[in-house]
mmCIF file of C-alpha atoms in Angstrom:
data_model
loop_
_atom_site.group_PDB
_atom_site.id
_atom_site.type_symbol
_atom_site.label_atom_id
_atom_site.label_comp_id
_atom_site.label_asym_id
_atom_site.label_seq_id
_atom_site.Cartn_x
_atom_site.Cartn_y
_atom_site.Cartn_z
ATOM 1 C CA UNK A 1 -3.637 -1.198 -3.551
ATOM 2 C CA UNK A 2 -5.019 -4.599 -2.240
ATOM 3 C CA UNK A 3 -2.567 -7.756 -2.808
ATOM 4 C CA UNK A 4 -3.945 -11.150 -1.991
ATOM 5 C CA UNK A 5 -0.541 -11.683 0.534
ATOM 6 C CA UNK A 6 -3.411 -9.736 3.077
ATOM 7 C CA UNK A 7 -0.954 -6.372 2.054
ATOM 8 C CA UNK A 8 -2.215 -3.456 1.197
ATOM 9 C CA UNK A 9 0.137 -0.866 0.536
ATOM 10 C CA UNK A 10 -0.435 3.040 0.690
ATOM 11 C CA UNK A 11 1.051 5.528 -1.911
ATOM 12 C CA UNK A 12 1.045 9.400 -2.296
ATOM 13 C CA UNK A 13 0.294 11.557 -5.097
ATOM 14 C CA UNK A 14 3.180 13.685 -4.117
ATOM 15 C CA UNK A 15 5.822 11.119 -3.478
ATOM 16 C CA UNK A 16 8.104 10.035 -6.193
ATOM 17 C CA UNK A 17 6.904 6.583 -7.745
ATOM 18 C CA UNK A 18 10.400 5.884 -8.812
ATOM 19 C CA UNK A 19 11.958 5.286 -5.823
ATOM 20 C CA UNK A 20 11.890 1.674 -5.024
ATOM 21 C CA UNK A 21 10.899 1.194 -0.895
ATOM 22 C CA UNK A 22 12.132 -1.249 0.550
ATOM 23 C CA UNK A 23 9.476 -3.440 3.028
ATOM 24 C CA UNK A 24 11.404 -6.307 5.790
ATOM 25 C CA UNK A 25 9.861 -9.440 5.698
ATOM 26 C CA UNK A 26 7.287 -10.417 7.637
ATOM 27 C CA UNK A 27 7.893 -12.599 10.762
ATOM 28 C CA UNK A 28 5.454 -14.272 13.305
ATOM 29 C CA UNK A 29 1.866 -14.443 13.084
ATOM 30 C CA UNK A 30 0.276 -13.114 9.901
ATOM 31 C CA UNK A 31 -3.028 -13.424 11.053
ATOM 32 C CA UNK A 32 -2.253 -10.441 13.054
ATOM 33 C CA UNK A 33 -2.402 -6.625 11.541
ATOM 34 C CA UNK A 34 0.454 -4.439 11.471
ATOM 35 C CA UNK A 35 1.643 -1.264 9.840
ATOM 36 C CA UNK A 36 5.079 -0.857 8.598
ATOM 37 C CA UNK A 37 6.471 2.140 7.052
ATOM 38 C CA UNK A 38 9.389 2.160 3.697
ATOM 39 C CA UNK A 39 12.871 1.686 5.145
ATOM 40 C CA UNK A 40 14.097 3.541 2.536
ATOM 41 C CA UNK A 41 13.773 7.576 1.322
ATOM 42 C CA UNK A 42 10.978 9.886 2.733
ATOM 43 C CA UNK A 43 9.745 10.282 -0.688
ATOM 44 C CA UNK A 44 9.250 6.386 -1.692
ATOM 45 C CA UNK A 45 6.281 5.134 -3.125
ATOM 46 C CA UNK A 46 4.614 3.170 -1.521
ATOM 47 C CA UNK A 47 5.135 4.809 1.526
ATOM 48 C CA UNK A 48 3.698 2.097 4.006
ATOM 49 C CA UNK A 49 2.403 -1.480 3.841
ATOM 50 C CA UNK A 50 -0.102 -2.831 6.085
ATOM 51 C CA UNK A 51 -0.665 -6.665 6.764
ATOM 52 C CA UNK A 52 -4.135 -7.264 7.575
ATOM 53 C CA UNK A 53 -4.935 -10.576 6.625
ATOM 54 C CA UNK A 54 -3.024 -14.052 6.245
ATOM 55 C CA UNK A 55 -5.519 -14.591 3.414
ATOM 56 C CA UNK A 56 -5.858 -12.672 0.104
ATOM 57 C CA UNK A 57 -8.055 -8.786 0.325
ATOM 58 C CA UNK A 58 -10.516 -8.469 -1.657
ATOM 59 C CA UNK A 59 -12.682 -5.147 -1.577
ATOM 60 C CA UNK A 60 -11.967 -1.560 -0.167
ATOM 61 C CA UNK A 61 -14.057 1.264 0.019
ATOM 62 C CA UNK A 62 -13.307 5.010 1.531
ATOM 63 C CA UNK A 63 -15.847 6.838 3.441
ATOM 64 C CA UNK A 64 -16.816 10.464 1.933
ATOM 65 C CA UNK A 65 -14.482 12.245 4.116
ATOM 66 C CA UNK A 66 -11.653 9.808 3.045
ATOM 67 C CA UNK A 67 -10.646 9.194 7.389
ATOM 68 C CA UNK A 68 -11.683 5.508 7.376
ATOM 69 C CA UNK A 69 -11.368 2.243 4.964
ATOM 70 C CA UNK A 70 -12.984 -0.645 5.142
ATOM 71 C CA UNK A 71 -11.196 -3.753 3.704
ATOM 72 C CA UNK A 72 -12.586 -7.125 3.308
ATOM 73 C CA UNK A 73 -10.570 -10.589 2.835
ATOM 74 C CA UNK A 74 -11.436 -14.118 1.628
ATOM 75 C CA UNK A 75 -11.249 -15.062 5.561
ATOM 76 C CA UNK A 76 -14.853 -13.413 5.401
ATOM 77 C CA UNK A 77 -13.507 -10.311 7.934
ATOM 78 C CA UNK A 78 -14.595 -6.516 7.362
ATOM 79 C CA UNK A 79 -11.567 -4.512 8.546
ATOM 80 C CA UNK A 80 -12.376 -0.548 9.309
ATOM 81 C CA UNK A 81 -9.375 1.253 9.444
ATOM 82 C CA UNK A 82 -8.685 5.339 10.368
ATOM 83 C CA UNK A 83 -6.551 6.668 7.702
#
């Protein structure tokens, strides 16, 4: 799901939705991308967030085979991403 922190955060169908994750703060630059995973259970959900943008997300689309994502932000950036 997109957030307009620049966060999009990644969730599986098989994971448990009830278990609450547990995401550090971010610290440093937010202009610059990075992945991190729950620090909690294996089975959390959502299992990862990543930080793409220091501005809000605002579109995402998958590509047929479902390996890449393309996210855009307000910033005006297309980000293509290998999931």
């Amino acid at each position: 799901s997109l957030h307009a922190d620049g966060n999009v955060y990644a969730y599986d169908a098989s994971r448990d939705a009830s278990v609450d994750p547990y995401f550090p703060p971010l610290k440093g630059d937010l202009s610059v991308p990075s992945v991190t995973p729950a620090r909690k259970e294996e089975r959390a959900n959502p299992f990862a967030r990543w930080h793409l943008s220091a501005s809000a997300l605002t579109c995402a689309a998958f590509s047929a085979d479902g390996t890449l994502a393309a996210v855009t932000g307000a910033d005006g950036l297309c980000r293509v991403l290998n999931v």
